[in-house]
Tab-separated table of C-alpha atoms in Angstrom:
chain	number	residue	atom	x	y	z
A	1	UNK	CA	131.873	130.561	-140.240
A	2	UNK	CA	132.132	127.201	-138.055
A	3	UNK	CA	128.999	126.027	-139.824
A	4	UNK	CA	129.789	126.905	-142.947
A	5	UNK	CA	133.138	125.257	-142.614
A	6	UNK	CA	131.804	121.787	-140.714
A	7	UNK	CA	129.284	121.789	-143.700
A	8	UNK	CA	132.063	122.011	-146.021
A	9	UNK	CA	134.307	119.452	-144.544
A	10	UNK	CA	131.128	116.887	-144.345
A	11	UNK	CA	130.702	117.188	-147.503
A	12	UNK	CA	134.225	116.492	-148.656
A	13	UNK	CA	134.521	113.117	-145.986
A	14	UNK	CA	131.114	111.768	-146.829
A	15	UNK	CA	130.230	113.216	-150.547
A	16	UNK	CA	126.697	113.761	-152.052
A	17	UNK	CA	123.356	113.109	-150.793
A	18	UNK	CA	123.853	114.040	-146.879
A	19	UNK	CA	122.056	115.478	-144.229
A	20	UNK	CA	122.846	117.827	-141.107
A	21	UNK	CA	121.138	118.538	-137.956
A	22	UNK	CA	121.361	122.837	-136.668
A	23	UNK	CA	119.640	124.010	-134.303
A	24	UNK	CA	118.841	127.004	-136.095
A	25	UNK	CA	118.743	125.631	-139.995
A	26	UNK	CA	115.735	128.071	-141.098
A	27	UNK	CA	117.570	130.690	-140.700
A	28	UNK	CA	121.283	129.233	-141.943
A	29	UNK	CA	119.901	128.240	-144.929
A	30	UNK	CA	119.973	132.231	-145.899
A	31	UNK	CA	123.394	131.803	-144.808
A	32	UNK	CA	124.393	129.096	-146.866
A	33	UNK	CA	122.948	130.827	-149.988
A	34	UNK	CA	125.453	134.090	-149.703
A	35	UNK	CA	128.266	131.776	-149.250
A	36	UNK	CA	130.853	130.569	-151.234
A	37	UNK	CA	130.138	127.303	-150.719
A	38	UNK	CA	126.208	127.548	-151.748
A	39	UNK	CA	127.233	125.664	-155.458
A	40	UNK	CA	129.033	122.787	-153.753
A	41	UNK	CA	125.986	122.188	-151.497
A	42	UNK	CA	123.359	122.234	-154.112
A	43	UNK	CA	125.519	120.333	-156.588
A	44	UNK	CA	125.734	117.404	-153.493
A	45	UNK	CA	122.341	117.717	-152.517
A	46	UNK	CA	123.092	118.091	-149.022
A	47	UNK	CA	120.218	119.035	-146.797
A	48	UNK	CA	119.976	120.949	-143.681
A	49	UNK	CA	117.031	120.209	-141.132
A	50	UNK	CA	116.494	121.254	-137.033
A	51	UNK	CA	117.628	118.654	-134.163
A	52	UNK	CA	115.041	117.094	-132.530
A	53	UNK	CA	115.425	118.851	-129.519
A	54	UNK	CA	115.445	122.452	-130.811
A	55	UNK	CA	113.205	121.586	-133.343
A	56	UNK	CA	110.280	122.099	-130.694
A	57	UNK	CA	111.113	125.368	-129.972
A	58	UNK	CA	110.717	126.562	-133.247
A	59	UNK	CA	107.391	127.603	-134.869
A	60	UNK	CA	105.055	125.021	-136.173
A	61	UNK	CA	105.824	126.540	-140.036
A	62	UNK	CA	109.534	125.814	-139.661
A	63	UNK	CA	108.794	122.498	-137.694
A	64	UNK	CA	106.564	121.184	-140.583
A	65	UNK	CA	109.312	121.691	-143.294
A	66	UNK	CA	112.495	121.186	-141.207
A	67	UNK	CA	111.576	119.191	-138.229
A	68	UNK	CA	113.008	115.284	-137.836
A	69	UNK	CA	109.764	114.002	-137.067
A	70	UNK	CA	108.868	114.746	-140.973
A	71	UNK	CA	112.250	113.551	-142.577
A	72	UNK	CA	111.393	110.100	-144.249
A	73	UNK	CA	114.732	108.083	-143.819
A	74	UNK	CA	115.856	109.598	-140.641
A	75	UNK	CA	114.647	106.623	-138.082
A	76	UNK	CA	114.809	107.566	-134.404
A	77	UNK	CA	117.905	109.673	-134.882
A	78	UNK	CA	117.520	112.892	-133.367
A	79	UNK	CA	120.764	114.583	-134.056
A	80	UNK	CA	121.683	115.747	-130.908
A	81	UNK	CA	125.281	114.024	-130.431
A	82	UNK	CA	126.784	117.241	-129.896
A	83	UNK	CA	124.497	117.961	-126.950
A	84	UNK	CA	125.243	114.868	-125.259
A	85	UNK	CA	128.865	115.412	-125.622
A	86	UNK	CA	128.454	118.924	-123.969
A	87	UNK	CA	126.530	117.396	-121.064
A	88	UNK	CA	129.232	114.759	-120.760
A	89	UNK	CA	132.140	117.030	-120.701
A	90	UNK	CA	130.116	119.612	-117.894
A	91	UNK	CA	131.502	117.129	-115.430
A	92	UNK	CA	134.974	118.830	-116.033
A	93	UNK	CA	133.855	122.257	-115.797
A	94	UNK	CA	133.918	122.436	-111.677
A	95	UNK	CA	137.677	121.234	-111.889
A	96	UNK	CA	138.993	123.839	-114.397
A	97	UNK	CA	136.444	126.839	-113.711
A	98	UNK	CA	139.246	128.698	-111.948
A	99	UNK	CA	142.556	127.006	-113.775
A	100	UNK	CA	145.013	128.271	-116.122
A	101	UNK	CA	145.211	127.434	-119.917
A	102	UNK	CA	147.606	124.928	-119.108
A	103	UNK	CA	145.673	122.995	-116.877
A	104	UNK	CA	142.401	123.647	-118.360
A	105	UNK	CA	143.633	121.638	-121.773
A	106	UNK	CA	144.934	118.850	-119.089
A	107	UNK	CA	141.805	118.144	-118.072
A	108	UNK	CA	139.648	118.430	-120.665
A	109	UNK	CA	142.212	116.319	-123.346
A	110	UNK	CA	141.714	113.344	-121.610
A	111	UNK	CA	137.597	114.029	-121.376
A	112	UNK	CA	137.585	113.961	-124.773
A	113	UNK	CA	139.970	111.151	-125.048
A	114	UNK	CA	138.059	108.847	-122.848
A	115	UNK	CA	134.837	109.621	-124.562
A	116	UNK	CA	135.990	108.321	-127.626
A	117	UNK	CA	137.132	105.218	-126.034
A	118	UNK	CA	133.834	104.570	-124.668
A	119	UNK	CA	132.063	105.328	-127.433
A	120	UNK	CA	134.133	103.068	-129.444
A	121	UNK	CA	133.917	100.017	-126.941
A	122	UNK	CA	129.930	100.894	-126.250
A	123	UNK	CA	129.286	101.320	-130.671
A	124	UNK	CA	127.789	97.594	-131.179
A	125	UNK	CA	125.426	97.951	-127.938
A	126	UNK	CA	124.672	101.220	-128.952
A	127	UNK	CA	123.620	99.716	-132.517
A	128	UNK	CA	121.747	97.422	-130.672
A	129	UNK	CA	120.118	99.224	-128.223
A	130	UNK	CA	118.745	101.435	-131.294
A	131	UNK	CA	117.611	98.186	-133.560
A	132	UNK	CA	115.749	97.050	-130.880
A	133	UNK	CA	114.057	99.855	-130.325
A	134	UNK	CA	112.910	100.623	-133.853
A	135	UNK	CA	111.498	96.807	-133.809
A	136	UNK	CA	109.253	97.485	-130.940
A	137	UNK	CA	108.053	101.279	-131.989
A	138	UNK	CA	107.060	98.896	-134.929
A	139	UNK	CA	105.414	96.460	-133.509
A	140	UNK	CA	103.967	98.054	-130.814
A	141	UNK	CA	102.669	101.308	-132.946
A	142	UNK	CA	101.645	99.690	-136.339
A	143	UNK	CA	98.403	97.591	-134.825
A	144	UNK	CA	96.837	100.381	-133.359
A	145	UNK	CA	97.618	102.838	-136.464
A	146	UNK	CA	96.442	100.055	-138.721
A	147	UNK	CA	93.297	100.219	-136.567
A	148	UNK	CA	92.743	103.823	-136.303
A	149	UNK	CA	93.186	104.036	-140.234
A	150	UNK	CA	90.676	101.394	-140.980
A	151	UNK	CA	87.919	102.873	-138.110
A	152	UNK	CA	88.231	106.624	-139.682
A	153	UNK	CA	89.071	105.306	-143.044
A	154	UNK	CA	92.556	106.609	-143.654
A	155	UNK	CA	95.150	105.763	-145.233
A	156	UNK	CA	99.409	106.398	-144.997
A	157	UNK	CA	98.968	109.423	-147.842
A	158	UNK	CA	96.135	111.325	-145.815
A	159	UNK	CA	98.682	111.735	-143.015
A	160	UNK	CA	101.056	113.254	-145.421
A	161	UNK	CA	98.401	115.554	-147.155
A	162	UNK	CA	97.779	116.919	-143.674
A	163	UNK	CA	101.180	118.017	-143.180
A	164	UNK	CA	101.056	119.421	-146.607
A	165	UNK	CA	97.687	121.128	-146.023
A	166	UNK	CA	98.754	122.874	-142.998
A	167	UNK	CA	101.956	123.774	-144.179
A	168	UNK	CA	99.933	125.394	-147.298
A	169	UNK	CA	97.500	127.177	-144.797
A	170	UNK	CA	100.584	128.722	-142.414
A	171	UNK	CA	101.880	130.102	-145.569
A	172	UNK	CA	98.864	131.230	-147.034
A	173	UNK	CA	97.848	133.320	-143.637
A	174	UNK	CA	99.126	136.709	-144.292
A	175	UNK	CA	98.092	137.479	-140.049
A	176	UNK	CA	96.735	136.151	-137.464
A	177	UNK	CA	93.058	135.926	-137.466
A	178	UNK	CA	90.739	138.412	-135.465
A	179	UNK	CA	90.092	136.566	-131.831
A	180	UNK	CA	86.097	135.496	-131.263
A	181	UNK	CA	86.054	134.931	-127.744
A	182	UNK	CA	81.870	134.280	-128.568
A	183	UNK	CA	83.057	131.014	-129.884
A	184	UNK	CA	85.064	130.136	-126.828
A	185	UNK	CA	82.792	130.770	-124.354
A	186	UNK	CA	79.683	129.036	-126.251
A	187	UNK	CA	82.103	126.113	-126.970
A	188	UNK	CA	83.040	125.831	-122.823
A	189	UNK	CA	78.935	126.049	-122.416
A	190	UNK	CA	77.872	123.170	-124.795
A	191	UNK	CA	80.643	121.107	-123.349
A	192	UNK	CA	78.983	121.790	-119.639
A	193	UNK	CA	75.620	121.143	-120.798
A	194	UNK	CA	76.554	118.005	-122.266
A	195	UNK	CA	78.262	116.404	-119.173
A	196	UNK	CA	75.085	117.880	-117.498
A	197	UNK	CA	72.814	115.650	-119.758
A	198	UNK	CA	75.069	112.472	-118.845
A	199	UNK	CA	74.018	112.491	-115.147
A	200	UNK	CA	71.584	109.824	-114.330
A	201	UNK	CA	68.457	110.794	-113.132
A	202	UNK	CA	67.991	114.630	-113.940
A	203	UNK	CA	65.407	116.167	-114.831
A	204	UNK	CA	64.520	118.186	-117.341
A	205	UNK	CA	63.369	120.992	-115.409
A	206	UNK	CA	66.585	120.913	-113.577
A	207	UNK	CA	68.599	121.081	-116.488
A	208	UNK	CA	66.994	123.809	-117.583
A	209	UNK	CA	67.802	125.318	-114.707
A	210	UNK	CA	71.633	124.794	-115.516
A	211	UNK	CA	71.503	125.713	-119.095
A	212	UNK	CA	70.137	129.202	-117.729
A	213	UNK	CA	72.962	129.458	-115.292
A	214	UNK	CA	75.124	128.300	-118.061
A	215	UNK	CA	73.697	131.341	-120.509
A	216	UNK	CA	75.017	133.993	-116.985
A	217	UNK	CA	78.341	132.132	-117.077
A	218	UNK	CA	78.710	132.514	-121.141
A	219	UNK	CA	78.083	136.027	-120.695
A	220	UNK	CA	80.485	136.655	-118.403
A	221	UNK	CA	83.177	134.731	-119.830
A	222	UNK	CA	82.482	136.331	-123.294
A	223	UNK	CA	82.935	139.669	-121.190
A	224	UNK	CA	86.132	138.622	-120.171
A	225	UNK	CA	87.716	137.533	-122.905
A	226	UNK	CA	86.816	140.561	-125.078
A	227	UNK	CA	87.914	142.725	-122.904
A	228	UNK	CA	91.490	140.832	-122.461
A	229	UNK	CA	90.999	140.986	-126.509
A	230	UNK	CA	90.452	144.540	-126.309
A	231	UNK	CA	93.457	145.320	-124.267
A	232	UNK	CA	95.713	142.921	-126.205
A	233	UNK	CA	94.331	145.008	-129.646
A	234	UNK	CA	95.298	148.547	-128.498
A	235	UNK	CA	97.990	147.265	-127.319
A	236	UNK	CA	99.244	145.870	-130.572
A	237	UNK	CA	97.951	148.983	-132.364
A	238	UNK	CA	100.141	151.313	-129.622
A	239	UNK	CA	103.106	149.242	-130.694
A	240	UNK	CA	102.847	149.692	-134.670
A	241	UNK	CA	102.020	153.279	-134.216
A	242	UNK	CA	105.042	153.629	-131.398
A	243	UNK	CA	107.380	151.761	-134.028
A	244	UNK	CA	106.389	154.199	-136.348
């Protein structure tokens, strides 16, 4: 109900066309839908995405859709004001932890109060602070993307396609794929052998020698891992068939 009614009341201050951070938005926007104020949202356009902070915890479907680093107009905002005002106003807690009402809303009144009056007297360095740091993300970054674009022949709408690719692929996977651990173990082998071949002066005969010990190591590792894969199957099965 707080959401819903902060959503409402942004809406109403600021009008169409605006966007809010929650740390949990894939899941509110379900919420949003059954409620009564699901018309007035749509009819603004307002948008919902995940804070920068929380947004990592979430999984890389939701983060692809949702997350800030994706939102085109967003800048280096991360949305996390309300987290910084909770850190700032843990300082208090020790002094009313074990206070009454009374004194509990003495204490933390005049946080609140002076945090607005710094904010207010800090708001042009804070500006500033931000400019300056979008101006040397872009001048710093741009060179060396320019560069990496022209060496692998890119361009700015291949690194949107990816997003869009793998977005398309998370959605399209109806479960996780069956674990090879063949392909991890020969991958861990070639990678040995080829740091082997790098070594000045070897010779072939000893390298030979390596890849053989490399083949015992392979074998072993593949041994491992499918039996950790083994476990981690019947273990999954156990569960479904538990459940059931």
């Amino acid at each position: 109900k707080y959401a819903l009614t902060t959503t409402n009341k942004l809406i109403d201050v600021y009008g169409a066309n605006g966007l809010t951070g929650y740390n949990i938005r894939c899941s509110f926007s379900k919420t949003i839908a059954a409620s009564s104020i699901n018309y007035k949202v749509k009819h603004t356009n307002h948008c919902f995405i995940v804070n920068a902070f929380h947004g990592h915890a979430h999984n890389r479907h939701c983060q692809l859709q949702y997350h800030t680093l994706y939102e085109k107009g967003l800048g280096i905002e991360d949305l996390e004001t309300c987290e910084h005002v909770f850190a700032g106003s843990n300082a208090v807690a020790p002094l009313i932890q074990h206070a009454s009402y009374f004194h509990w809303m003495q204490f933390i009144d005049p946080q609140f109060d002076q945090l607005d009056q710094d904010c207010y007297e800090e708001l042009s360095q804070f500006l500033y602070n931000n400019y300056h740091q979008a101006l040397h993300i872009i001048n710093k970054l741009t060179p060396a993307i320019e560069e990496l674009k022209q060496q692998l022949n890119l361009s700015d709408a291949d690194f949107e396609q990816w997003n869009i690719e793998e977005l398309q692929y998370l959605e399209a996977l109806a479960a996780e794929p069956e674990y090879d651990p063949k392909k991890l173990a020969y991958i861990k082998v070639l990678q040995s052998l080829a740091k082997a071949k790098q070594v000045p002066h070897m010779s072939e005969s000893f390298i030979s020698h390596i890849f053989i010990e490399l083949n015992m190591v392979a074998s072993l590792l593949f041994n491992f891992f499918h039996m950790r894969w083994q476990i981690s199957h019947r273990t999954r099965v156990y569960t479904k068939v538990h459940k059931l």
